[in-house]
Amino acid sequence: MNHFPFDPTLWLLVIPAASALFLAFLRDWRLAARINVLACFLSFCLSLSLLAVPRAEPGRYLMVDDLNIVFLVLNAFVGFTTSLFSAGYIQHEVEIGRLTPRLLRFYHAMYQFLLFGMTLALLANNIGVLWASVETATLTTVLMVGIYRTAEAIEASWKYMMLSSVAIALALFGTTLTYVAARQTVGEGAEAMRWSSLFTHAATLDPPLLSLAFLFVLLGYGTKVGLFPLHAWLPDAHAEGPTPISAVLSGLLLNVALYSVIRFKMLLAGNPHVLSPGPILITMGLATVLFAAFMLYRRRDIKRLFGYSSIEHMGIITFAFGLGNPLANFAGLLHMALHSLTKSGIFFMVGHISQAKGSQKIADIRGLTESHPFLGWGLLAGTLAIIGMPPFGIFLSEFLIVSSGFSRHPWIILLFLLGLLVAFSGLVLRVSGMAFGKPTGRQEPIHVIPLPFLIHILAVVTAGIFLPHAVVGWFRQTAQLLR
């Protein structure tokens, strides 16, 4: 891959990295918010340009293929819309004194640095660079979760860091084992760490070592996905950090961690003598769905509620990729994209609701459709979308997942449907109480920017009514790679 000054791949990294450095020294937080939006918009435009240019050969450290381009476009789009939401959100946080201009310099710089880390992880043609990039993005979010400096935020950040440290070690050990499994046939040095070389020689890699490597990689990156029983950091991180970071965590970072697992799964698929990752992913995905679904009934905090919903949906996506047939892979990709759009949109609403009510406690939030109609009906629409009600697109992706597995795994699919039904009931029960009834509690003035949520919910509705042929062809082609 020859990098020249206008190579979009290189500029996808340069823009967030340079923006992070610049924003770290910019004192005017209002201007910083605008520059943050501009940088994200440029990154989104560059990601779209990758769809139009011919695929270059994988380079020494970077590559673009049909799989990572799905994640790149999705990440850039949600990163852009979240930056729009963030501009209005932080204005209120400054007004009530929760964030200071100095902290906002850190916030905006870390936002761009987080996008840089995730983009590098997706573009990496090197398993070591992938590991370092995912850990960079993770540690960035650890710092951002604790930005409010409250005891609860610091505790959540500390728990996140401790579990991430374990995950870092497990993923690194799995990465090292992959290198050891490859070096005898691929060669010493960086060549044995390049995805392009590993896929070419997959059939000749040491099967026991490669199988063991996948287990450690799954445990390491699976912690960052939020799979049961490695999920404990996720609800607290969602609850205590700024809501834009909750949106990015649910909509983007979990996907990047899952992307890492998928890449290693693809590597195993090229070797007939290794363990089959499908049953492991099905088991972990199903356990995650069932656990998270029942935990929804016990939530008392609105951000924790939707944090557990994110755990459930990452379980759904993992389950789909575990089934592994072309239809399930297509449905998994579609569900991942729709979940990112829907859940980040929900967090846009949740962030403004917690500001308007001065609380994240579900008991303090009542009658939103009357007191704040846009927020109330928006939360209701987002909830209907995330539980898979038609005409929203998640109904389609969940239907395809069930259809793809029912003939071979009917009893497993019935358990999967039970998890969906329990989650459906839990979210409806919680959200209906917040949306309807007599308004209670505080009524703070807030700065709502409705456009990001409206864009997301419109996209999810459109996918449910008519999925464009270009998207179908794109995702179908990508699904063929996953095996």
Tab-separated table of C-alpha atoms in Angstrom:
chain	number	residue	atom	x	y	z
A	1	MET	CA	0.000	0.000	0.000
A	2	ASN	CA	1.764	3.124	-1.212
A	3	HIS	CA	0.961	6.086	0.977
A	4	PHE	CA	0.916	9.409	-0.769
A	5	PRO	CA	-0.273	12.745	0.665
A	6	PHE	CA	-3.909	12.258	-0.344
A	7	ASP	CA	-4.223	8.592	0.533
A	8	PRO	CA	-7.522	8.420	2.496
A	9	THR	CA	-6.231	5.520	4.583
A	10	LEU	CA	-3.356	7.562	5.937
A	11	TRP	CA	-5.487	10.650	6.452
A	12	LEU	CA	-8.032	8.664	8.452
A	13	LEU	CA	-5.258	8.411	11.034
A	14	VAL	CA	-3.668	11.818	10.584
A	15	ILE	CA	-6.865	13.834	11.126
A	16	PRO	CA	-7.838	12.453	14.569
A	17	ALA	CA	-4.214	12.328	15.755
A	18	ALA	CA	-3.507	15.924	14.708
A	19	SER	CA	-6.881	17.079	16.044
A	20	ALA	CA	-6.203	15.465	19.421
A	21	LEU	CA	-2.876	17.266	19.690
A	22	PHE	CA	-4.375	20.611	18.665
A	23	LEU	CA	-7.434	20.335	20.926
A	24	ALA	CA	-5.265	19.523	23.933
A	25	PHE	CA	-3.924	23.089	23.814
A	26	LEU	CA	-7.061	24.961	22.698
A	27	ARG	CA	-8.540	26.939	25.597
A	28	ASP	CA	-11.821	28.001	23.956
A	29	TRP	CA	-14.096	25.012	24.605
A	30	ARG	CA	-16.832	26.288	22.284
A	31	LEU	CA	-14.384	26.488	19.389
A	32	ALA	CA	-12.982	23.102	20.416
A	33	ALA	CA	-16.452	21.550	20.170
A	34	ARG	CA	-16.808	22.905	16.608
A	35	ILE	CA	-13.368	21.657	15.602
A	36	ASN	CA	-14.215	18.275	17.102
A	37	VAL	CA	-17.310	18.115	14.878
A	38	LEU	CA	-15.336	19.255	11.817
A	39	ALA	CA	-12.604	16.666	12.355
A	40	CYS	CA	-15.203	13.909	12.730
A	41	PHE	CA	-17.018	15.069	9.591
A	42	LEU	CA	-13.786	14.997	7.571
A	43	SER	CA	-13.045	11.496	8.855
A	44	PHE	CA	-16.523	10.356	7.836
A	45	CYS	CA	-16.069	11.780	4.321
A	46	LEU	CA	-12.714	10.026	4.024
A	47	SER	CA	-14.222	6.722	5.144
A	48	LEU	CA	-16.877	7.038	2.443
A	49	SER	CA	-14.172	7.699	-0.142
A	50	LEU	CA	-12.756	4.244	0.590
A	51	LEU	CA	-15.893	2.781	-0.977
A	52	ALA	CA	-15.127	4.522	-4.259
A	53	VAL	CA	-11.404	3.830	-4.663
A	54	PRO	CA	-9.956	0.469	-5.789
A	55	ARG	CA	-8.662	-1.780	-3.020
A	56	ALA	CA	-4.885	-1.522	-2.728
A	57	GLU	CA	-2.689	-4.449	-1.794
A	58	PRO	CA	-2.203	-4.801	1.967
A	59	GLY	CA	0.740	-2.778	3.200
A	60	ARG	CA	3.277	-3.596	5.859
A	61	TYR	CA	1.172	-2.122	8.641
A	62	LEU	CA	-2.181	-1.036	7.157
A	63	MET	CA	-4.820	-2.644	4.972
A	64	VAL	CA	-8.352	-2.046	3.716
A	65	ASP	CA	-10.656	-4.928	2.825
A	66	ASP	CA	-14.380	-5.635	2.638
A	67	LEU	CA	-14.585	-6.413	6.357
A	68	ASN	CA	-12.850	-3.496	8.004
A	69	ILE	CA	-14.392	-0.937	5.667
A	70	VAL	CA	-17.820	-1.754	7.158
A	71	PHE	CA	-16.481	-0.942	10.614
A	72	LEU	CA	-14.575	2.127	9.398
A	73	VAL	CA	-17.615	3.766	7.819
A	74	LEU	CA	-19.823	2.921	10.796
A	75	ASN	CA	-17.248	4.205	13.289
A	76	ALA	CA	-16.716	7.445	11.415
A	77	PHE	CA	-20.450	8.081	11.037
A	78	VAL	CA	-21.344	7.449	14.684
A	79	GLY	CA	-18.252	9.365	15.782
A	80	PHE	CA	-19.489	12.342	13.754
A	81	THR	CA	-23.092	12.287	14.974
A	82	THR	CA	-21.945	11.785	18.566
A	83	SER	CA	-19.704	14.843	18.272
A	84	LEU	CA	-22.789	16.839	17.235
A	85	PHE	CA	-24.693	15.571	20.261
A	86	SER	CA	-21.688	16.259	22.457
A	87	ALA	CA	-21.629	19.943	21.493
A	88	GLY	CA	-25.029	20.540	23.098
A	89	TYR	CA	-24.463	18.118	25.955
A	90	ILE	CA	-21.249	19.685	27.241
A	91	GLN	CA	-22.739	23.184	27.168
A	92	HIS	CA	-25.160	22.160	29.907
A	93	GLU	CA	-22.399	20.364	31.832
A	94	VAL	CA	-20.348	23.567	31.860
A	95	GLU	CA	-23.328	25.661	32.959
A	96	ILE	CA	-24.010	23.475	35.997
A	97	GLY	CA	-20.318	23.193	36.863
A	98	ARG	CA	-19.778	19.470	36.257
A	99	LEU	CA	-17.147	20.168	33.591
A	100	THR	CA	-14.661	23.026	33.462
A	101	PRO	CA	-12.978	24.523	30.368
A	102	ARG	CA	-9.737	22.830	31.448
A	103	LEU	CA	-11.397	19.418	31.653
A	104	LEU	CA	-12.997	20.007	28.261
A	105	ARG	CA	-9.562	20.432	26.685
A	106	PHE	CA	-8.792	16.946	27.955
A	107	TYR	CA	-12.238	15.659	26.907
A	108	HIS	CA	-12.035	16.839	23.283
A	109	ALA	CA	-8.426	15.717	22.882
A	110	MET	CA	-9.243	12.269	24.260
A	111	TYR	CA	-12.339	12.009	22.057
A	112	GLN	CA	-10.197	12.363	18.942
A	113	PHE	CA	-7.473	10.136	20.370
A	114	LEU	CA	-10.096	7.461	21.017
A	115	LEU	CA	-11.225	7.661	17.386
A	116	PHE	CA	-7.578	7.436	16.306
A	117	GLY	CA	-7.026	4.289	18.372
A	118	MET	CA	-10.145	2.575	17.051
A	119	THR	CA	-9.373	3.524	13.436
A	120	LEU	CA	-5.816	2.226	13.702
A	121	ALA	CA	-7.097	-1.048	15.172
A	122	LEU	CA	-9.434	-1.494	12.217
A	123	LEU	CA	-6.809	-0.597	9.603
A	124	ALA	CA	-3.972	-2.605	11.156
A	125	ASN	CA	-2.394	-5.347	9.044
A	126	ASN	CA	-0.480	-6.544	12.080
A	127	ILE	CA	-1.781	-8.439	15.091
A	128	GLY	CA	0.596	-6.553	17.372
A	129	VAL	CA	-0.554	-3.163	16.101
A	130	LEU	CA	-4.153	-4.330	16.500
A	131	TRP	CA	-3.504	-5.243	20.131
A	132	ALA	CA	-1.711	-1.968	20.897
A	133	SER	CA	-4.451	0.074	19.202
A	134	VAL	CA	-7.317	-1.620	21.031
A	135	GLU	CA	-5.523	-1.112	24.325
A	136	THR	CA	-4.863	2.538	23.477
A	137	ALA	CA	-8.554	3.086	22.789
A	138	THR	CA	-9.501	1.212	25.955
A	139	LEU	CA	-7.166	3.163	28.222
A	140	THR	CA	-8.418	6.399	26.669
A	141	THR	CA	-11.979	5.520	27.644
A	142	VAL	CA	-10.783	4.561	31.135
A	143	LEU	CA	-9.561	8.133	31.565
A	144	MET	CA	-12.744	9.599	30.102
A	145	VAL	CA	-15.040	7.539	32.331
A	146	GLY	CA	-13.452	9.173	35.381
A	147	ILE	CA	-13.554	12.729	34.044
A	148	TYR	CA	-16.269	13.891	36.468
A	149	ARG	CA	-13.910	13.139	39.382
A	150	THR	CA	-16.712	11.882	41.631
A	151	ALA	CA	-16.170	8.891	43.908
A	152	GLU	CA	-18.505	6.806	41.729
A	153	ALA	CA	-16.774	7.840	38.498
A	154	ILE	CA	-13.318	7.096	39.901
A	155	GLU	CA	-14.511	3.712	41.194
A	156	ALA	CA	-16.005	2.849	37.788
A	157	SER	CA	-12.821	3.967	36.042
A	158	TRP	CA	-10.699	1.920	38.450
A	159	LYS	CA	-12.828	-1.205	37.961
A	160	TYR	CA	-12.665	-0.700	34.202
A	161	MET	CA	-8.868	-0.374	34.354
A	162	MET	CA	-8.430	-3.474	36.533
A	163	LEU	CA	-10.528	-5.701	34.284
A	164	SER	CA	-8.935	-4.162	31.206
A	165	SER	CA	-5.492	-4.978	32.599
A	166	VAL	CA	-6.456	-8.636	32.835
A	167	ALA	CA	-7.917	-8.482	29.332
A	168	ILE	CA	-4.749	-6.803	28.021
A	169	ALA	CA	-2.622	-9.638	29.382
A	170	LEU	CA	-4.885	-12.367	27.990
A	171	ALA	CA	-5.115	-10.771	24.543
A	172	LEU	CA	-1.349	-10.195	24.460
A	173	PHE	CA	-0.673	-13.825	25.358
A	174	GLY	CA	-3.045	-14.960	22.610
A	175	THR	CA	-1.333	-12.617	20.154
A	176	THR	CA	2.080	-13.977	21.156
A	177	LEU	CA	0.921	-17.580	20.738
A	178	THR	CA	-0.364	-16.723	17.261
A	179	TYR	CA	3.063	-15.373	16.356
A	180	VAL	CA	4.761	-18.503	17.727
A	181	ALA	CA	2.342	-20.706	15.761
A	182	ALA	CA	3.159	-18.815	12.566
A	183	ARG	CA	6.880	-18.168	12.677
A	184	GLN	CA	7.951	-21.697	11.674
A	185	THR	CA	6.116	-21.479	8.347
A	186	VAL	CA	5.758	-17.727	7.755
A	187	GLY	CA	9.162	-16.676	9.058
A	188	GLU	CA	10.595	-14.604	11.864
A	189	GLY	CA	9.803	-10.972	12.552
A	190	ALA	CA	6.937	-8.776	11.423
A	191	GLU	CA	5.953	-11.058	8.547
A	192	ALA	CA	4.586	-13.615	11.034
A	193	MET	CA	2.380	-10.908	12.554
A	194	ARG	CA	0.766	-9.575	9.364
A	195	TRP	CA	-2.838	-10.550	8.771
A	196	SER	CA	-2.215	-10.864	5.031
A	197	SER	CA	0.618	-13.360	5.597
A	198	LEU	CA	-1.238	-15.245	8.313
A	199	PHE	CA	-4.313	-15.749	6.122
A	200	THR	CA	-2.129	-16.922	3.216
A	201	HIS	CA	-0.418	-19.551	5.383
A	202	ALA	CA	-3.348	-20.322	7.709
A	203	ALA	CA	-3.521	-24.006	6.730
A	204	THR	CA	0.119	-24.564	7.745
A	205	LEU	CA	0.048	-22.865	11.149
A	206	ASP	CA	0.559	-25.014	14.250
A	207	PRO	CA	-2.993	-26.244	15.123
A	208	PRO	CA	-2.667	-26.730	18.919
A	209	LEU	CA	-0.949	-23.382	19.387
A	210	LEU	CA	-3.429	-21.609	17.116
A	211	SER	CA	-6.370	-23.140	18.979
A	212	LEU	CA	-4.936	-22.104	22.340
A	213	ALA	CA	-4.197	-18.632	20.987
A	214	PHE	CA	-7.826	-18.168	19.965
A	215	LEU	CA	-9.066	-19.073	23.441
A	216	PHE	CA	-6.852	-16.436	25.040
A	217	VAL	CA	-7.750	-13.872	22.387
A	218	LEU	CA	-11.441	-14.587	22.940
A	219	LEU	CA	-11.097	-14.116	26.696
A	220	GLY	CA	-9.040	-10.944	26.279
A	221	TYR	CA	-11.022	-9.173	23.597
A	222	GLY	CA	-14.253	-10.790	24.816
A	223	THR	CA	-13.844	-8.845	28.057
A	224	LYS	CA	-13.859	-5.645	26.014
A	225	VAL	CA	-16.898	-6.838	24.043
A	226	GLY	CA	-18.732	-7.263	27.352
A	227	LEU	CA	-19.451	-10.972	26.987
A	228	PHE	CA	-20.650	-12.864	30.066
A	229	PRO	CA	-18.987	-13.491	32.513
A	230	LEU	CA	-16.419	-10.826	31.550
A	231	HIS	CA	-18.862	-7.927	31.487
A	232	ALA	CA	-18.579	-6.392	34.971
A	233	TRP	CA	-16.851	-3.181	33.868
A	234	LEU	CA	-19.429	-2.209	31.250
A	235	PRO	CA	-22.526	-1.064	33.195
A	236	ASP	CA	-20.501	1.109	35.588
A	237	ALA	CA	-18.474	2.649	32.763
A	238	HIS	CA	-21.682	3.551	30.933
A	239	ALA	CA	-23.286	4.983	34.045
A	240	GLU	CA	-20.499	7.178	35.406
A	241	GLY	CA	-18.833	8.656	32.331
A	242	PRO	CA	-20.146	11.492	30.135
A	243	THR	CA	-23.036	10.288	27.994
A	244	PRO	CA	-21.232	10.910	24.660
A	245	ILE	CA	-18.639	8.409	25.858
A	246	SER	CA	-21.425	5.948	26.703
A	247	ALA	CA	-22.653	6.349	23.112
A	248	VAL	CA	-19.166	5.744	21.702
A	249	LEU	CA	-18.574	2.769	24.006
A	250	SER	CA	-21.806	1.028	23.030
A	251	GLY	CA	-21.831	2.096	19.409
A	252	LEU	CA	-18.170	1.755	18.485
A	253	LEU	CA	-15.583	0.394	20.928
A	254	LEU	CA	-17.473	-2.832	21.611
A	255	ASN	CA	-17.593	-3.392	17.841
A	256	VAL	CA	-13.845	-2.878	17.487
A	257	ALA	CA	-13.180	-5.501	20.156
A	258	LEU	CA	-15.576	-7.894	18.419
A	259	TYR	CA	-13.854	-7.171	15.100
A	260	SER	CA	-10.622	-8.417	16.684
A	261	VAL	CA	-12.299	-11.688	17.664
A	262	ILE	CA	-13.777	-12.063	14.171
A	263	ARG	CA	-10.356	-11.642	12.547
A	264	PHE	CA	-8.902	-14.458	14.635
A	265	LYS	CA	-11.980	-16.592	13.925
A	266	MET	CA	-11.347	-16.110	10.195
A	267	LEU	CA	-7.768	-17.252	10.719
A	268	LEU	CA	-8.945	-20.474	12.367
A	269	ALA	CA	-11.356	-21.084	9.495
A	270	GLY	CA	-8.377	-21.458	7.161
A	271	ASN	CA	-6.946	-24.375	9.142
A	272	PRO	CA	-8.939	-27.652	9.160
A	273	HIS	CA	-7.082	-29.085	12.171
A	274	VAL	CA	-7.905	-26.477	14.824
A	275	LEU	CA	-10.840	-26.326	17.222
A	276	SER	CA	-14.115	-25.036	15.873
A	277	PRO	CA	-14.786	-21.536	17.246
A	278	GLY	CA	-18.481	-21.638	16.313
A	279	PRO	CA	-19.807	-23.625	19.309
A	280	ILE	CA	-17.747	-21.493	21.710
A	281	LEU	CA	-19.147	-18.259	20.273
A	282	ILE	CA	-22.689	-19.658	20.270
A	283	THR	CA	-22.367	-20.650	23.933
A	284	MET	CA	-20.880	-17.333	25.051
A	285	GLY	CA	-23.326	-15.340	22.948
A	286	LEU	CA	-26.367	-17.218	24.244
A	287	ALA	CA	-25.202	-17.029	27.872
A	288	THR	CA	-24.649	-13.291	27.459
A	289	VAL	CA	-28.111	-12.732	25.987
A	290	LEU	CA	-29.851	-14.678	28.759
A	291	PHE	CA	-27.844	-13.121	31.578
A	292	ALA	CA	-28.240	-9.535	30.368
A	293	ALA	CA	-31.946	-10.001	29.638
A	294	PHE	CA	-32.744	-11.051	33.199
A	295	MET	CA	-30.485	-8.365	34.673
A	296	LEU	CA	-32.549	-5.645	32.982
A	297	TYR	CA	-35.274	-6.126	35.592
A	298	ARG	CA	-32.944	-5.170	38.449
A	299	ARG	CA	-31.624	-1.887	37.077
A	300	ARG	CA	-32.370	1.351	38.913
A	301	ASP	CA	-30.206	3.656	36.775
A	302	ILE	CA	-31.216	4.539	33.211
A	303	LYS	CA	-27.663	4.431	31.826
A	304	ARG	CA	-26.949	1.099	33.510
A	305	LEU	CA	-30.224	-0.183	32.057
A	306	PHE	CA	-29.089	0.501	28.522
A	307	GLY	CA	-25.577	-0.642	29.386
A	308	TYR	CA	-27.009	-4.099	30.064
A	309	SER	CA	-28.983	-3.792	26.845
A	310	SER	CA	-25.659	-3.303	25.050
A	311	ILE	CA	-24.329	-6.466	26.690
A	312	GLU	CA	-27.402	-8.330	25.434
A	313	HIS	CA	-26.946	-7.119	21.872
A	314	MET	CA	-23.246	-7.923	21.771
A	315	GLY	CA	-24.319	-11.411	22.814
A	316	ILE	CA	-26.782	-11.485	19.912
A	317	ILE	CA	-24.078	-10.484	17.424
A	318	THR	CA	-21.597	-13.005	18.843
A	319	PHE	CA	-24.277	-15.700	18.650
A	320	ALA	CA	-24.881	-14.880	14.977
A	321	PHE	CA	-21.193	-15.075	14.083
A	322	GLY	CA	-20.987	-18.329	16.021
A	323	LEU	CA	-23.672	-19.859	13.795
A	324	GLY	CA	-21.294	-19.001	10.988
A	325	ASN	CA	-23.384	-19.661	7.878
A	326	PRO	CA	-23.616	-16.909	5.220
A	327	LEU	CA	-27.097	-15.778	6.299
A	328	ALA	CA	-26.092	-15.641	9.978
A	329	ASN	CA	-22.933	-13.689	9.140
A	330	PHE	CA	-24.980	-11.251	7.052
A	331	ALA	CA	-27.482	-10.876	9.889
A	332	GLY	CA	-24.669	-10.408	12.419
A	333	LEU	CA	-23.137	-7.586	10.391
A	334	LEU	CA	-26.532	-5.973	9.893
A	335	HIS	CA	-27.393	-6.270	13.580
A	336	MET	CA	-24.049	-4.782	14.559
A	337	ALA	CA	-24.627	-1.732	12.356
A	338	LEU	CA	-28.229	-1.255	13.466
A	339	HIS	CA	-27.374	-1.701	17.136
A	340	SER	CA	-24.645	0.935	16.851
A	341	LEU	CA	-27.059	3.412	15.297
A	342	THR	CA	-29.926	2.633	17.659
A	343	LYS	CA	-28.026	2.430	20.933
A	344	SER	CA	-25.985	5.563	20.342
A	345	GLY	CA	-29.239	7.336	19.444
A	346	ILE	CA	-30.811	6.105	22.685
A	347	PHE	CA	-27.870	7.455	24.655
A	348	PHE	CA	-28.365	10.823	22.960
A	349	MET	CA	-31.849	10.839	24.494
A	350	VAL	CA	-30.689	9.430	27.829
A	351	GLY	CA	-28.004	12.089	28.175
A	352	HIS	CA	-30.476	14.918	27.742
A	353	ILE	CA	-33.049	13.209	29.977
A	354	SER	CA	-30.574	12.881	32.844
A	355	GLN	CA	-29.709	16.556	32.405
A	356	ALA	CA	-33.357	17.640	32.292
A	357	LYS	CA	-34.260	15.636	35.400
A	358	GLY	CA	-30.999	16.177	37.229
A	359	SER	CA	-30.824	12.431	37.875
A	360	GLN	CA	-30.130	9.098	36.218
A	361	LYS	CA	-32.329	7.191	38.664
A	362	ILE	CA	-35.292	5.588	36.941
A	363	ALA	CA	-37.507	6.377	39.951
A	364	ASP	CA	-36.892	10.113	39.396
A	365	ILE	CA	-37.916	10.030	35.735
A	366	ARG	CA	-41.644	10.048	34.980
A	367	GLY	CA	-43.987	11.530	32.398
A	368	LEU	CA	-41.373	12.469	29.814
A	369	THR	CA	-43.840	12.519	26.923
A	370	GLU	CA	-45.686	15.298	28.750
A	371	SER	CA	-42.836	17.293	30.288
A	372	HIS	CA	-40.290	16.858	27.456
A	373	PRO	CA	-42.178	15.480	24.422
A	374	PHE	CA	-39.180	15.133	22.100
A	375	LEU	CA	-37.124	13.305	24.722
A	376	GLY	CA	-40.018	11.116	25.859
A	377	TRP	CA	-41.154	10.034	22.420
A	378	GLY	CA	-37.545	9.760	21.269
A	379	LEU	CA	-36.705	7.420	24.150
A	380	LEU	CA	-39.812	5.385	23.397
A	381	ALA	CA	-38.958	5.145	19.684
A	382	GLY	CA	-35.379	4.146	20.454
A	383	THR	CA	-36.561	1.483	22.893
A	384	LEU	CA	-39.033	0.042	20.384
A	385	ALA	CA	-36.197	-0.082	17.871
A	386	ILE	CA	-33.726	-1.785	20.209
A	387	ILE	CA	-36.206	-4.495	21.304
A	388	GLY	CA	-36.794	-5.396	17.665
A	389	MET	CA	-40.278	-4.102	16.990
A	390	PRO	CA	-41.248	-3.613	13.347
A	391	PRO	CA	-40.808	-1.479	11.304
A	392	PHE	CA	-37.366	-0.930	12.834
A	393	GLY	CA	-34.410	-2.710	11.243
A	394	ILE	CA	-33.397	-4.755	14.288
A	395	PHE	CA	-36.569	-6.801	13.792
A	396	LEU	CA	-35.172	-7.823	10.400
A	397	SER	CA	-31.696	-8.705	11.677
A	398	GLU	CA	-33.050	-10.749	14.598
A	399	PHE	CA	-35.502	-12.532	12.290
A	400	LEU	CA	-32.626	-13.452	9.961
A	401	ILE	CA	-30.522	-14.750	12.866
A	402	VAL	CA	-33.382	-16.972	14.042
A	403	SER	CA	-34.060	-18.169	10.483
A	404	SER	CA	-30.404	-18.985	9.868
A	405	GLY	CA	-30.106	-21.277	12.881
A	406	PHE	CA	-33.504	-22.839	13.465
A	407	SER	CA	-33.124	-25.834	11.145
A	408	ARG	CA	-29.826	-26.998	12.710
A	409	HIS	CA	-30.171	-25.751	16.296
A	410	PRO	CA	-33.894	-25.552	17.129
A	411	TRP	CA	-33.538	-25.875	20.916
A	412	ILE	CA	-30.720	-23.353	21.048
A	413	ILE	CA	-32.799	-20.932	18.982
A	414	LEU	CA	-35.716	-21.371	21.391
A	415	LEU	CA	-33.436	-20.396	24.294
A	416	PHE	CA	-32.239	-17.460	22.222
A	417	LEU	CA	-35.844	-16.372	21.629
A	418	LEU	CA	-36.523	-16.680	25.356
A	419	GLY	CA	-33.687	-14.230	26.003
A	420	LEU	CA	-35.100	-11.792	23.442
A	421	LEU	CA	-38.564	-12.042	24.998
A	422	VAL	CA	-37.264	-11.440	28.526
A	423	ALA	CA	-35.248	-8.428	27.348
A	424	PHE	CA	-38.287	-7.133	25.457
A	425	SER	CA	-40.415	-7.272	28.604
A	426	GLY	CA	-37.739	-5.790	30.853
A	427	LEU	CA	-37.109	-2.747	28.693
A	428	VAL	CA	-40.796	-2.102	28.001
A	429	LEU	CA	-41.542	-2.293	31.720
A	430	ARG	CA	-38.809	0.178	32.633
A	431	VAL	CA	-39.174	2.635	29.786
A	432	SER	CA	-42.980	2.853	29.795
A	433	GLY	CA	-42.845	4.084	33.391
A	434	MET	CA	-40.401	6.820	32.424
A	435	ALA	CA	-42.239	7.864	29.273
A	436	PHE	CA	-45.784	8.026	30.625
A	437	GLY	CA	-47.535	9.063	33.821
A	438	LYS	CA	-47.450	12.287	35.778
A	439	PRO	CA	-44.177	14.250	35.478
A	440	THR	CA	-42.134	14.301	38.675
A	441	GLY	CA	-38.814	15.691	39.826
A	442	ARG	CA	-36.774	18.584	38.516
A	443	GLN	CA	-37.266	20.239	35.132
A	444	GLU	CA	-33.881	21.686	34.149
A	445	PRO	CA	-33.478	23.775	30.952
A	446	ILE	CA	-31.248	21.911	28.499
A	447	HIS	CA	-29.648	22.362	25.075
A	448	VAL	CA	-31.055	19.664	22.784
A	449	ILE	CA	-29.640	19.133	19.288
A	450	PRO	CA	-32.261	16.802	17.751
A	451	LEU	CA	-30.526	16.129	14.421
A	452	PRO	CA	-28.182	13.275	15.492
A	453	PHE	CA	-31.008	11.221	17.005
A	454	LEU	CA	-33.332	11.870	14.065
A	455	ILE	CA	-30.664	10.754	11.580
A	456	HIS	CA	-30.063	7.532	13.500
A	457	ILE	CA	-33.700	6.595	14.012
A	458	LEU	CA	-34.533	7.391	10.378
A	459	ALA	CA	-31.710	5.122	9.209
A	460	VAL	CA	-32.949	2.272	11.421
A	461	VAL	CA	-36.544	2.676	10.207
A	462	THR	CA	-35.377	2.783	6.589
A	463	ALA	CA	-33.429	-0.452	7.081
A	464	GLY	CA	-36.552	-2.114	8.459
A	465	ILE	CA	-38.811	-1.004	5.615
A	466	PHE	CA	-36.433	-1.161	2.676
A	467	LEU	CA	-32.804	-2.190	2.950
A	468	PRO	CA	-31.022	-0.606	-0.039
A	469	HIS	CA	-29.706	-3.088	-2.599
A	470	ALA	CA	-26.238	-1.548	-2.375
A	471	VAL	CA	-26.105	-2.253	1.370
A	472	VAL	CA	-27.408	-5.805	0.879
A	473	GLY	CA	-24.750	-6.508	-1.746
A	474	TRP	CA	-22.022	-4.919	0.370
A	475	PHE	CA	-22.894	-6.863	3.525
A	476	ARG	CA	-23.475	-10.111	1.617
A	477	GLN	CA	-20.029	-9.854	0.040
A	478	THR	CA	-18.483	-9.142	3.436
A	479	ALA	CA	-20.367	-12.053	5.030
A	480	GLN	CA	-18.704	-14.435	2.571
A	481	LEU	CA	-15.314	-13.542	4.074
A	482	LEU	CA	-16.282	-14.491	7.617
A	483	ARG	CA	-16.686	-18.238	7.082
